Coordinates of C-alpha atoms and ligand atoms in Angstrom, one line a residue:
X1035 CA 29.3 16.9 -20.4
X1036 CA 29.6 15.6 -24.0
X1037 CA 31.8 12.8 -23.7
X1038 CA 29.7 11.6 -20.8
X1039 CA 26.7 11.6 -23.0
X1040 CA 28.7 9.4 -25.7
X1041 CA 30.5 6.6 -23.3
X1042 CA 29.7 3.6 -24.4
X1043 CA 27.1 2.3 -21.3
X1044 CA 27.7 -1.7 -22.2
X1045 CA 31.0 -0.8 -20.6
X1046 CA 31.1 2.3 -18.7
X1047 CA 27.8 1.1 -16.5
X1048 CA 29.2 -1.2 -14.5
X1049 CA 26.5 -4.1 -14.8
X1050 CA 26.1 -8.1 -14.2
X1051 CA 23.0 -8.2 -15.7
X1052 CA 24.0 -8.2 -19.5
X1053 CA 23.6 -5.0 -20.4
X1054 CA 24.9 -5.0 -23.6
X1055 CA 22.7 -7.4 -24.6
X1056 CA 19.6 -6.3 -23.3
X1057 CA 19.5 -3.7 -26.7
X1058 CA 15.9 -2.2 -25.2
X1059 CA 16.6 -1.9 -21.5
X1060 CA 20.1 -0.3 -22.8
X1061 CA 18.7 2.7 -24.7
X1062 CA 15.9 3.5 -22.1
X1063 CA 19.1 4.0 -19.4
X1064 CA 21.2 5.5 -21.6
X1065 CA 18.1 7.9 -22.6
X1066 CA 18.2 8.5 -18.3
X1067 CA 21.5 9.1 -17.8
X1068 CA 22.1 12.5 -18.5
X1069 CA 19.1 13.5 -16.7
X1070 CA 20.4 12.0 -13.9
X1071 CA 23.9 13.5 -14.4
X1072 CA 22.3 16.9 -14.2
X1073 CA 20.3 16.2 -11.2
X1074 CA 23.3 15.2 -9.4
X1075 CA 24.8 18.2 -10.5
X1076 CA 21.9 20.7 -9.8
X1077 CA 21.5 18.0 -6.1
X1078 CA 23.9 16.4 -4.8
X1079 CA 26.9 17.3 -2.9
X1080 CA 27.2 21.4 -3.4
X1081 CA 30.8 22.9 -3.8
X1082 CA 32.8 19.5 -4.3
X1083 CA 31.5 18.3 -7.9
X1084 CA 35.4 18.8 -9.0
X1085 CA 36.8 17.3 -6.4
X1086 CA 38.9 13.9 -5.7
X1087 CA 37.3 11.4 -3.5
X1088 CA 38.9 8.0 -1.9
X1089 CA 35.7 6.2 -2.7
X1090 CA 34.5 2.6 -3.3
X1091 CA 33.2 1.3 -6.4
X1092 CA 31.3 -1.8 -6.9
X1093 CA 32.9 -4.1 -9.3
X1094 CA 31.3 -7.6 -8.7
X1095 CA 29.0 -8.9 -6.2
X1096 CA 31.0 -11.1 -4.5
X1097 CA 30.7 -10.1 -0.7
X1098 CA 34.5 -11.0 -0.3
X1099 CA 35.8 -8.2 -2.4
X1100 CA 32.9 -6.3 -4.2
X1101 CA 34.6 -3.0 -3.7
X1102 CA 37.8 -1.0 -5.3
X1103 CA 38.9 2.0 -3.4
X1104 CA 40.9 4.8 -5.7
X1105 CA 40.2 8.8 -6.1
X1106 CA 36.8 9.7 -7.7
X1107 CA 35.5 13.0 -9.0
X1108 CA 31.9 12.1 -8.0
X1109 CA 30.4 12.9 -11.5
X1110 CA 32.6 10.4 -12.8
X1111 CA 31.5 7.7 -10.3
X1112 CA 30.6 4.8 -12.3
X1113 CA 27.0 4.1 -10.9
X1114 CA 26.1 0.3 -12.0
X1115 CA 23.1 -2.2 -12.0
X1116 CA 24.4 -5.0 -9.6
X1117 CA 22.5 -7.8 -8.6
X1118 CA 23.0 -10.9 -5.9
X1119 CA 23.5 -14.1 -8.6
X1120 CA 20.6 -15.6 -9.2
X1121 CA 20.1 -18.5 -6.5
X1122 CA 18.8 -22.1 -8.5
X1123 CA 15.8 -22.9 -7.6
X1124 CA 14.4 -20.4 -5.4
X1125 CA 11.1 -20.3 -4.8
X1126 CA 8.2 -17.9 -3.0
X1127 CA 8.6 -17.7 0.6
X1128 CA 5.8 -16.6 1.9
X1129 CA 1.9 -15.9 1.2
X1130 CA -0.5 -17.3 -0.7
X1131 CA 2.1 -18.4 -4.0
X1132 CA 4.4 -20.1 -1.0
X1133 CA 6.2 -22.9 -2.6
X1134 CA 5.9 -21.8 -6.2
X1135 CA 9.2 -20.8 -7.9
X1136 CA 10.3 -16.9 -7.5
X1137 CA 8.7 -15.0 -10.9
X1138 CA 11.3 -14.0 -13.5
X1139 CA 9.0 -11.9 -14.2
X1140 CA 6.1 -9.7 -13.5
X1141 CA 3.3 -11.4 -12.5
X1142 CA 0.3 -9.5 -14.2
X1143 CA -2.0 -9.3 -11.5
X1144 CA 0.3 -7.9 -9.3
X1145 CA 2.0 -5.1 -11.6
X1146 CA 0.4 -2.1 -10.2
X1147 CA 1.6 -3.0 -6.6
X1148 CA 4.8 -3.8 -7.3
X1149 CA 5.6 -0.6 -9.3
X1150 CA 4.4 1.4 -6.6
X1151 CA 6.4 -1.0 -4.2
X1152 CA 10.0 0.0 -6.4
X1153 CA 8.9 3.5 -7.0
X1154 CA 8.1 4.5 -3.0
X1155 CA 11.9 2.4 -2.7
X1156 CA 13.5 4.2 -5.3
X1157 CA 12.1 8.0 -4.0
X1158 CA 14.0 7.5 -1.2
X1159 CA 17.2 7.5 -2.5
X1160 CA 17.7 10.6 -4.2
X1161 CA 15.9 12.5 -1.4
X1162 CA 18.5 11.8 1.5
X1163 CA 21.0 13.3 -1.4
X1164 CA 19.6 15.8 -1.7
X1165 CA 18.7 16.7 1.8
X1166 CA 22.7 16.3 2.5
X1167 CA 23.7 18.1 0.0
X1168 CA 24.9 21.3 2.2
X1169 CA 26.8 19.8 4.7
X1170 CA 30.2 19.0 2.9
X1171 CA 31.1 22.8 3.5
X1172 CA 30.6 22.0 7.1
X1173 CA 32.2 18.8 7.3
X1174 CA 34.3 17.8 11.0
X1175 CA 36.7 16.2 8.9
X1176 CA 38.3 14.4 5.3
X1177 CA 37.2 11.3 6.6
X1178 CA 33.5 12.4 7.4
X1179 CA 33.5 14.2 4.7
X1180 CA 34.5 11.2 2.1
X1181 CA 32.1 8.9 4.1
X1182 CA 29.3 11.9 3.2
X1183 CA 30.1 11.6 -0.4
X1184 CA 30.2 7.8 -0.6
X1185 CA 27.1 7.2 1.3
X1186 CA 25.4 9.8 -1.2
X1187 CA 27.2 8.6 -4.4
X1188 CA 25.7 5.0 -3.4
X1189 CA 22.8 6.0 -2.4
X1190 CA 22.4 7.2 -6.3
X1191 CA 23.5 4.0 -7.2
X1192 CA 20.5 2.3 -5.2
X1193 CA 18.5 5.0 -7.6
X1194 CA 20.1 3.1 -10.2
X1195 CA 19.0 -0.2 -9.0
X1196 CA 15.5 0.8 -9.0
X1197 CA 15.4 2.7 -12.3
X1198 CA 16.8 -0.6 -13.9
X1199 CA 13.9 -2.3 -12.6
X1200 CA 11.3 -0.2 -13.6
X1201 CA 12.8 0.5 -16.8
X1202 CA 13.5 -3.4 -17.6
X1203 CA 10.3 -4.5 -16.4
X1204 CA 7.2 -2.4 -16.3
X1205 CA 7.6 -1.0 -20.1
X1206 CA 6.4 2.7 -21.0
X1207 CA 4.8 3.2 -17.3
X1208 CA 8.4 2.3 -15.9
X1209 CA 10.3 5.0 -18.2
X1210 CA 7.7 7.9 -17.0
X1211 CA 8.3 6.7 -13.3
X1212 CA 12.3 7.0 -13.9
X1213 CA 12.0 10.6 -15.1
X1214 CA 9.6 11.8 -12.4
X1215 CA 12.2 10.0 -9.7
X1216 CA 14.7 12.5 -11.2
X1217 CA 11.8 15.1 -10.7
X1218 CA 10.5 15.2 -7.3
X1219 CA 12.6 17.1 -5.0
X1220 CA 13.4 16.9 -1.1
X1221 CA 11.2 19.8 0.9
X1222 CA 9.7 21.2 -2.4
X1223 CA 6.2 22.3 -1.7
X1224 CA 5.2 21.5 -4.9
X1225 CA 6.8 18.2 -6.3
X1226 CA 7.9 16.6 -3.2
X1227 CA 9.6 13.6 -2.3
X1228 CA 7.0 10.7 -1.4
X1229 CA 7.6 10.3 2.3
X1230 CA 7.8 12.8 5.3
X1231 CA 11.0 11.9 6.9
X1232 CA 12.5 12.8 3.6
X1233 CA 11.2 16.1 3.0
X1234 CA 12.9 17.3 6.5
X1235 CA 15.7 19.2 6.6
X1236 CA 19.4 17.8 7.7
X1237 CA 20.6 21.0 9.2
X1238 CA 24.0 20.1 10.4
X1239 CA 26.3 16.5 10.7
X1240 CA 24.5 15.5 13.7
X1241 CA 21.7 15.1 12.2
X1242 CA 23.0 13.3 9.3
X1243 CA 24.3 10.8 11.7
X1244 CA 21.2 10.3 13.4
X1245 CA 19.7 10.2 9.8
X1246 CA 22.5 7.6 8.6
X1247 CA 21.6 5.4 12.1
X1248 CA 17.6 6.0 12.2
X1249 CA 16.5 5.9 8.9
X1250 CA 18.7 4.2 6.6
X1251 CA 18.0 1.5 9.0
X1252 CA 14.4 1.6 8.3
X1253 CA 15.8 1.6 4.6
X1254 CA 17.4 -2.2 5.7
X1255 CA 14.2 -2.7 7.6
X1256 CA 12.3 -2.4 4.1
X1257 CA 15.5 -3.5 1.5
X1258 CA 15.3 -7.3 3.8
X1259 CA 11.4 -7.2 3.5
X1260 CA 12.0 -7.1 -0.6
X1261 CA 14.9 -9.0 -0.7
X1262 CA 12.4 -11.8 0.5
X1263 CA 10.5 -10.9 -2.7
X1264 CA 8.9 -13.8 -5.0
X1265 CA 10.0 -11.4 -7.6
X1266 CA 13.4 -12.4 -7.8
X1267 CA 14.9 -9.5 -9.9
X1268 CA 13.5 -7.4 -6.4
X1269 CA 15.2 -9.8 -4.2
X1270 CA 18.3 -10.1 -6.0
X1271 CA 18.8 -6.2 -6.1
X1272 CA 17.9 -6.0 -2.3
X1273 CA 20.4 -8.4 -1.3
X1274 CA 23.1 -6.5 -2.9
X1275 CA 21.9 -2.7 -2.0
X1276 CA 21.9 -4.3 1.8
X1277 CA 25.8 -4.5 1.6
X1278 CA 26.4 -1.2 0.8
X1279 CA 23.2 -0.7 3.5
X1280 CA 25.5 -1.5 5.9
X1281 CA 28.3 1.2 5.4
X1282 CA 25.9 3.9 5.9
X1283 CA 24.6 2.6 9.2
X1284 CA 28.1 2.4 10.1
X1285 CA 28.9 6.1 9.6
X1286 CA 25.5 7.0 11.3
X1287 CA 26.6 4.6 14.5
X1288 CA 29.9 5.9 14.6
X1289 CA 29.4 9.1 14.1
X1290 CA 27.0 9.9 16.8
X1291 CA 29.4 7.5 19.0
X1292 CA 32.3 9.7 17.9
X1293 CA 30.2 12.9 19.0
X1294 CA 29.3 11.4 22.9
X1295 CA 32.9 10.3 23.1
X1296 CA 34.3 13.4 22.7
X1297 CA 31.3 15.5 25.0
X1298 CA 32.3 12.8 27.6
X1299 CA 35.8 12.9 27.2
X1300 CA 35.9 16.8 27.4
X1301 CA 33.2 16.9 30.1
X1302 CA 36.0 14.8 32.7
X1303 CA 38.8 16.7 31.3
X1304 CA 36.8 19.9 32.7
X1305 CA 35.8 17.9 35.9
X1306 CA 31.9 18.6 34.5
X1307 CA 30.2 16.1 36.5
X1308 CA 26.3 17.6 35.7
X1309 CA 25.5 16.4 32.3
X1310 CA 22.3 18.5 32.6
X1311 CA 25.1 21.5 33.0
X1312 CA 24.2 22.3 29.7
X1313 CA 25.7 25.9 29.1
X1314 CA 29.0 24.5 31.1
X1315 CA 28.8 21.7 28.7
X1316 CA 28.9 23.8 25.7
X1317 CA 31.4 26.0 26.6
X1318 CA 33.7 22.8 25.5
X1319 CA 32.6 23.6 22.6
X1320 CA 31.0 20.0 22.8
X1321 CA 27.1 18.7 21.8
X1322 CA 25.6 18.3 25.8
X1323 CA 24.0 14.9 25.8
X1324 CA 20.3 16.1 26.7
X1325 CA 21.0 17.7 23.3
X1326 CA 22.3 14.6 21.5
X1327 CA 19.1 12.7 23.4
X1328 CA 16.8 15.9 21.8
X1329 CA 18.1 15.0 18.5
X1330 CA 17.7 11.0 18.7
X1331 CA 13.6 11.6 19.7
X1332 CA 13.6 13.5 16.5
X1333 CA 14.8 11.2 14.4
X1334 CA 13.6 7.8 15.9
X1335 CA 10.0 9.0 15.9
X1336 CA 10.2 10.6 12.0
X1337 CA 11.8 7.2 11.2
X1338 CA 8.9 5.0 12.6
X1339 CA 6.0 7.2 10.4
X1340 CA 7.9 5.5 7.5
X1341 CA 6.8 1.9 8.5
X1342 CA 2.8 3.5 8.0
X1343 CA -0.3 2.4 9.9
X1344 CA 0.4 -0.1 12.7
X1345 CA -2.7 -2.2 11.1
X1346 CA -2.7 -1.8 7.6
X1347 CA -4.3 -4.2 4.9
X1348 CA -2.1 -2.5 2.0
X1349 CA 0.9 -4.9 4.2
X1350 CA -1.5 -7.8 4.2
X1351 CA -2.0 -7.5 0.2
X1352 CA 1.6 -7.0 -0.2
X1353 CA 2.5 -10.0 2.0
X1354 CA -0.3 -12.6 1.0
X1355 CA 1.0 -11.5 -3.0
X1356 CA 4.4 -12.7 -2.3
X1357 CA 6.1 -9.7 -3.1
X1358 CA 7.1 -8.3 0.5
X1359 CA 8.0 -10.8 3.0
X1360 CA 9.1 -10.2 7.0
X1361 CA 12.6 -8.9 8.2
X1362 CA 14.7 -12.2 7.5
X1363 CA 11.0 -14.3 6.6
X1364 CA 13.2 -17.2 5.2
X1365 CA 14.8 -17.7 9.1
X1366 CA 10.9 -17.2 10.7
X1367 CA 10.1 -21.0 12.0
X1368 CA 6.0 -20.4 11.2
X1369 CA 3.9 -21.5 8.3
X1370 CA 4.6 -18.6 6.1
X1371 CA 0.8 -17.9 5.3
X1372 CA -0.1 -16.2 8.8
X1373 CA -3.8 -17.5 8.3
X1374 CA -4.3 -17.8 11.5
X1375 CA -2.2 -16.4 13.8
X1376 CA -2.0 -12.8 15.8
X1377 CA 0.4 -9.9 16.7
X1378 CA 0.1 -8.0 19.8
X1379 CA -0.5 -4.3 18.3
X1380 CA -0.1 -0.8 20.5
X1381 CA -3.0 1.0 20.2
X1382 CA -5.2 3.5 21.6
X1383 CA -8.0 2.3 23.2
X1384 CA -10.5 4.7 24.8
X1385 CA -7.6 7.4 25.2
X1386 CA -5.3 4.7 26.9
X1387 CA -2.0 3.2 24.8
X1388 CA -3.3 -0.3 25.0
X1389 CA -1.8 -3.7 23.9
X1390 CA -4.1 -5.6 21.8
X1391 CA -3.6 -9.0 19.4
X1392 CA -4.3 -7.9 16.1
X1393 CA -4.5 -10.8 13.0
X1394 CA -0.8 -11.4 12.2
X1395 CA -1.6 -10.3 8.6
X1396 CA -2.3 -7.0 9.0
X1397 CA 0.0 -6.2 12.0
X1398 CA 2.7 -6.5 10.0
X1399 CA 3.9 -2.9 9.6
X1400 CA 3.7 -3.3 13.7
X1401 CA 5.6 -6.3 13.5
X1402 CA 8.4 -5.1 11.1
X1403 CA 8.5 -1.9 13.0
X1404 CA 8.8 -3.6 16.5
X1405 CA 11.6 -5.2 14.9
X1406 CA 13.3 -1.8 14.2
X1407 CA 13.0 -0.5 17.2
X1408 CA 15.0 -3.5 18.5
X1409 CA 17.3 -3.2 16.1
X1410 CA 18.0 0.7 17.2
X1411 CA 17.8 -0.4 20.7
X1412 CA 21.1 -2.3 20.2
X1413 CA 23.0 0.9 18.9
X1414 CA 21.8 2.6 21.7
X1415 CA 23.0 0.3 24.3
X1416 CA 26.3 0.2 22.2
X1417 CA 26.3 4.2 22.6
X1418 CA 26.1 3.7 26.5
X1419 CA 28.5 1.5 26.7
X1420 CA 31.3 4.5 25.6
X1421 CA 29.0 6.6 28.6
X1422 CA 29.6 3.7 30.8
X1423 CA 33.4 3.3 29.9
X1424 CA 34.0 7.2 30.3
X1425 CA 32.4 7.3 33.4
X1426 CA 29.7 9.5 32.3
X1427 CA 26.6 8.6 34.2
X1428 CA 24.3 9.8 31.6
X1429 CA 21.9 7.1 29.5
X1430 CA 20.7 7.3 26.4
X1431 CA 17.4 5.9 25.3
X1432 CA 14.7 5.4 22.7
X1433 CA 11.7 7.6 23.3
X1434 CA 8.6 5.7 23.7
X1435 CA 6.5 4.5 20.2
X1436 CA 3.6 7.5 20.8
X1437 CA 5.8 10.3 21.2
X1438 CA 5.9 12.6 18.1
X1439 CA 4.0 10.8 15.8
X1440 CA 2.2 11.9 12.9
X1441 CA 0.9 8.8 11.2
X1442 CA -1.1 5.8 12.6
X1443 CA -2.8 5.1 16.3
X1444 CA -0.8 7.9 17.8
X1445 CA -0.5 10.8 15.6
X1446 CA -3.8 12.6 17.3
X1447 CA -2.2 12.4 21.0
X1448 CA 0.7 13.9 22.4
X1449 CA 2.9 11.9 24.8
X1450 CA 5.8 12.6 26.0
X1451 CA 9.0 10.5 25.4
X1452 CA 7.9 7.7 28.4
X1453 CA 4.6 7.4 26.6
X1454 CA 2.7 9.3 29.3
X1455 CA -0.4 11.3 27.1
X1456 CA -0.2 15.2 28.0
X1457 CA -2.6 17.7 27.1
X1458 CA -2.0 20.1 24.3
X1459 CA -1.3 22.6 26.6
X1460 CA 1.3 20.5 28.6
X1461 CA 2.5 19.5 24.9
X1462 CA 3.0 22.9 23.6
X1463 CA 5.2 23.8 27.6
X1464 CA 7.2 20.6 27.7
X1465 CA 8.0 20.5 24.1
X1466 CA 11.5 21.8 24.1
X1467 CA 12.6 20.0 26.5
X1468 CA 12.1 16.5 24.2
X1469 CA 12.7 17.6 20.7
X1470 CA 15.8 20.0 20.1
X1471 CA 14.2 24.0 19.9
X1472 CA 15.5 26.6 17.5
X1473 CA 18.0 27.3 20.3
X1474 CA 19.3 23.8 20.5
X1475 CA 19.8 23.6 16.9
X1476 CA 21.9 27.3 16.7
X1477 CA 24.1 26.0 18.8
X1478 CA 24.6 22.6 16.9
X1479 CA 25.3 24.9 13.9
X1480 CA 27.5 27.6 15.7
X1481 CA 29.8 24.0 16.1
X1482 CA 29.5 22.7 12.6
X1483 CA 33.2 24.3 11.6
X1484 CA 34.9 23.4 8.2
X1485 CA 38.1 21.0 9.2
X1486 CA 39.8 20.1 5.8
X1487 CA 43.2 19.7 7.3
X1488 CA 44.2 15.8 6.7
X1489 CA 44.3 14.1 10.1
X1490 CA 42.5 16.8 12.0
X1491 CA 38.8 16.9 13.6
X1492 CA 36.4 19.3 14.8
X1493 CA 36.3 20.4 18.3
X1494 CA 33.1 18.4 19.2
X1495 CA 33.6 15.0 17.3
X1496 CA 36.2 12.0 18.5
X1497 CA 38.6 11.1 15.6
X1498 CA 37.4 7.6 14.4
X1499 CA 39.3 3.8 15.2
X1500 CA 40.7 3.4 12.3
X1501 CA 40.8 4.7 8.4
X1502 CA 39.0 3.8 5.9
X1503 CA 40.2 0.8 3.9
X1504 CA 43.0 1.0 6.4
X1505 CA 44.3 4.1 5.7
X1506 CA 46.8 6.3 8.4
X1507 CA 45.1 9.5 10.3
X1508 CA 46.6 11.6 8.5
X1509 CA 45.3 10.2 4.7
X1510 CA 44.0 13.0 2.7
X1511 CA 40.1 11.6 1.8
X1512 CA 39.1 14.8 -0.1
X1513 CA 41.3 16.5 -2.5
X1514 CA 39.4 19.3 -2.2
X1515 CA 41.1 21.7 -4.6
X1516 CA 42.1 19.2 -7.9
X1517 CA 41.3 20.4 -10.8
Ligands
LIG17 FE1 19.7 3.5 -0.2
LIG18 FE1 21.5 4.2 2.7

């Protein structure tokens, strides 16, 4: 530990931001870092702290190139403050300030929202760590399990971005929001993390690849809302974060592709026609698609309670400030104010789910998560496509907006996944049969078996395309035992 509290951080944090010039903003990191070393030690991955990893590291921001690959031990990972260059000129986007150029700084009025913007941001990212920080010891594979550690080490790294930001711009207040980030722990009943969908549990690797898919794609849902920021230090570390964004929705889209490939191709090699054959199905020693559909309600209806109250006037404050624009608001063909206009929202009128046109201002928590959903939809219909080309007739699909909701118009009802209301009584008899029961989950578990040979997979998961930076099948990720 000692000579990681003496590096020198000008050098050893990995920065394009001038660090080593920025005397203040240098000390209040370095002050951090060993608080964050031991977190990661005491949270993140458990059992592979020693071991070698083929990961990437940022060097430069450059989209053709950012990344070198070489064997990490994770503590060693050199997490760095990276930011998109700074784009001449830009101005605000959106809202009332549309037109003026992006702030270089805080703007006074708007401190208090902006903090508590970064800081809801920033709680995210040590939480999915730590909720994933069992399953190395369970991992299908090398390559799944280096893609587990390089999601999680960058994932610290987008902790990083956010800490830089509080620490460089919101003085004393920042600093006591960095430690409590490094405070606050997944699950804990009494210091937990800020949002619901990361205080759950991530039991096993399906669920971290429908966690990778369904939530770290509302994380690019709300990274390309602040990356419109008129506070350009937001926007500039949003725009980077979004490239490594997209790695981790690759593993989570992959993965669960990997896992339906493999039920499918196992379910024609035992001439299972039935996918609702469950028990024949998991003789395989496969995940049975009603499962994998079980699992995908779960996780698509935690992941849209993260985009709040359909009609929210928090969204409209944030939007008419300038600081959080739409998905992709600089490509939106409107007038960039939304005075006027109106969004149809889904509410519940009179006990009926009930489309009505809401002012576009505060629908836009509907409107951003409307453009999630479509987003998912896509993945989905890529999923069925491996259905369709195995000759599985079996669909996937996105439950319905009111099923298993616990925040905004819904979270009082219970509908079932094609939005039909039920009773609490039908609710309570049907229930197993949309989200996965203890039963369901045993079994996901009874699967989860350790593969650490190089090359070799777990019985219920399809080896991937190709490597990682284009490595053979047979390149060892982990080095499991190096020290
Ligand atoms: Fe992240
Ligand atoms: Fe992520």
């Amino acid at each position: 530990m000692t000579d990681e509290l003496n590096v020198d951080y000008s050098i050893k944090i990995p920065n394009n931001v001038g660090l080593s010039e920025d005397r203040q903003v240098l000390r209040a990191l370095e002050s951090w870092h060993p608080g964050y070393l031991n977190w990661w030690r005491d949270m993140g991955p458990e059992g592979f702290q020693d071991s070698l990893v083929y990961l990437r590291t940022a060097v430069s921001v450059d989209p053709q190139g950012w990344a070198k690959f070489d064997y990490v031990r994770m503590p060693d990972y050199r997490w760095g403050v990276l930011l998109a260059p700074k784009e001449d000129g830009r101005k605000v986007n959106f809202g009332e300030h549309l037109g003026e150029p992006a702030w270089q700084d805080v703007p006074g009025e708007y401190r208090a929202m902006l903090r508590r913007l970064i800081v809801i941001q920033g709680d995210t990212e040590p939480a999915s760590v730590e909720q994933q920080r069992h399953l190395g010891k369970t991992a299908p594979s090398l390559y799944d399990m280096r893609n587990l550690f390089q999601v999680n080490v960058e994932e610290g790294r987008h902790l990083w971005a956010m800490v830089y930001l509080l620490q460089k711009y919101f003085g004393r207040d920042g600093r006591e929001e960095a430690e409590q980030l490094l405070q606050r722990r997944s699950g804990d009943a009494d210091k937990p993390r800020m949002l619901g969908a990361f205080n759950e549990a991530t039991p096993d690797w399906l669920s971290f690849f429908m966690f990778t898919f369904f939530t770290d794609r509302d994380g690019k849902m709300q990274l390309e809302s602040l990356a419109q920021s008129g506070f350009d230090p937001l926007s500039r570390t949003c725009r980077f974060m979004l490239t490594e964004e997209a790695h981790h929705m690759f593993v989570g889209e992959s993965g669960v592709g990997r896992t339906i490939e493999r039920t499918a191709q196992a379910m024609r090699e035992a001439g299972v026609d039935d996918p609702s054959d469950i028990a024949k199905t998991r003789a395989l020693g496969v995940v049975d698609l009603p499962t994998i559909q079980k699992k995908l309600n779960l996780h698509y209806s935690l992941t849209l309670d993260l985009f709040g109250s359909e009609v929210s006037t928090n969204s409209a404050n944030f939007f008419n400030s300038g600081l959080k624009g739409r998905f992709r608001e600089s490509k939106l063909g409107d007038d960039h104010r939304l005075t006027g206009g109106s969004y149809p929202v889904l509410k519940l009128v009179d006990g009926a789910i009930t489309l009505v046109d809401e002012p576009a201002l505060t629908a836009l928590n509907m409107r951003l998560r409307d453009d999630y959903s479509q987003d998912c939809a896509k993945g989905v219909e890529r999923w069925n496509r491996i259905l369709e080309k195995a000759g599985n007739g079996f669909r996937l699909q996105l439950p319905h907006v009111a099923f298993n909701r616990s925040i905004g118009q819904f979270k009082d009802i219970h509908a079932d996944p094609h939005g039909e209301i039920l009773s609490d009584r039908q609710w309570t008899k049907a229930k197993d049969d949309y989200l996965p029961s203890p039963e369901d989950g045993d079994f996901i578990v009874s699967l989860m078996k350790s593969e650490t040979r190089p090359g070799k997979f777990a019985s219920w998961i399809a080896p991937p395309k190709a490597g990682i930076d284009n490595k053979p099948g047979d390149f060892e990720y982990v080095k499991i035992e190096s020290s």
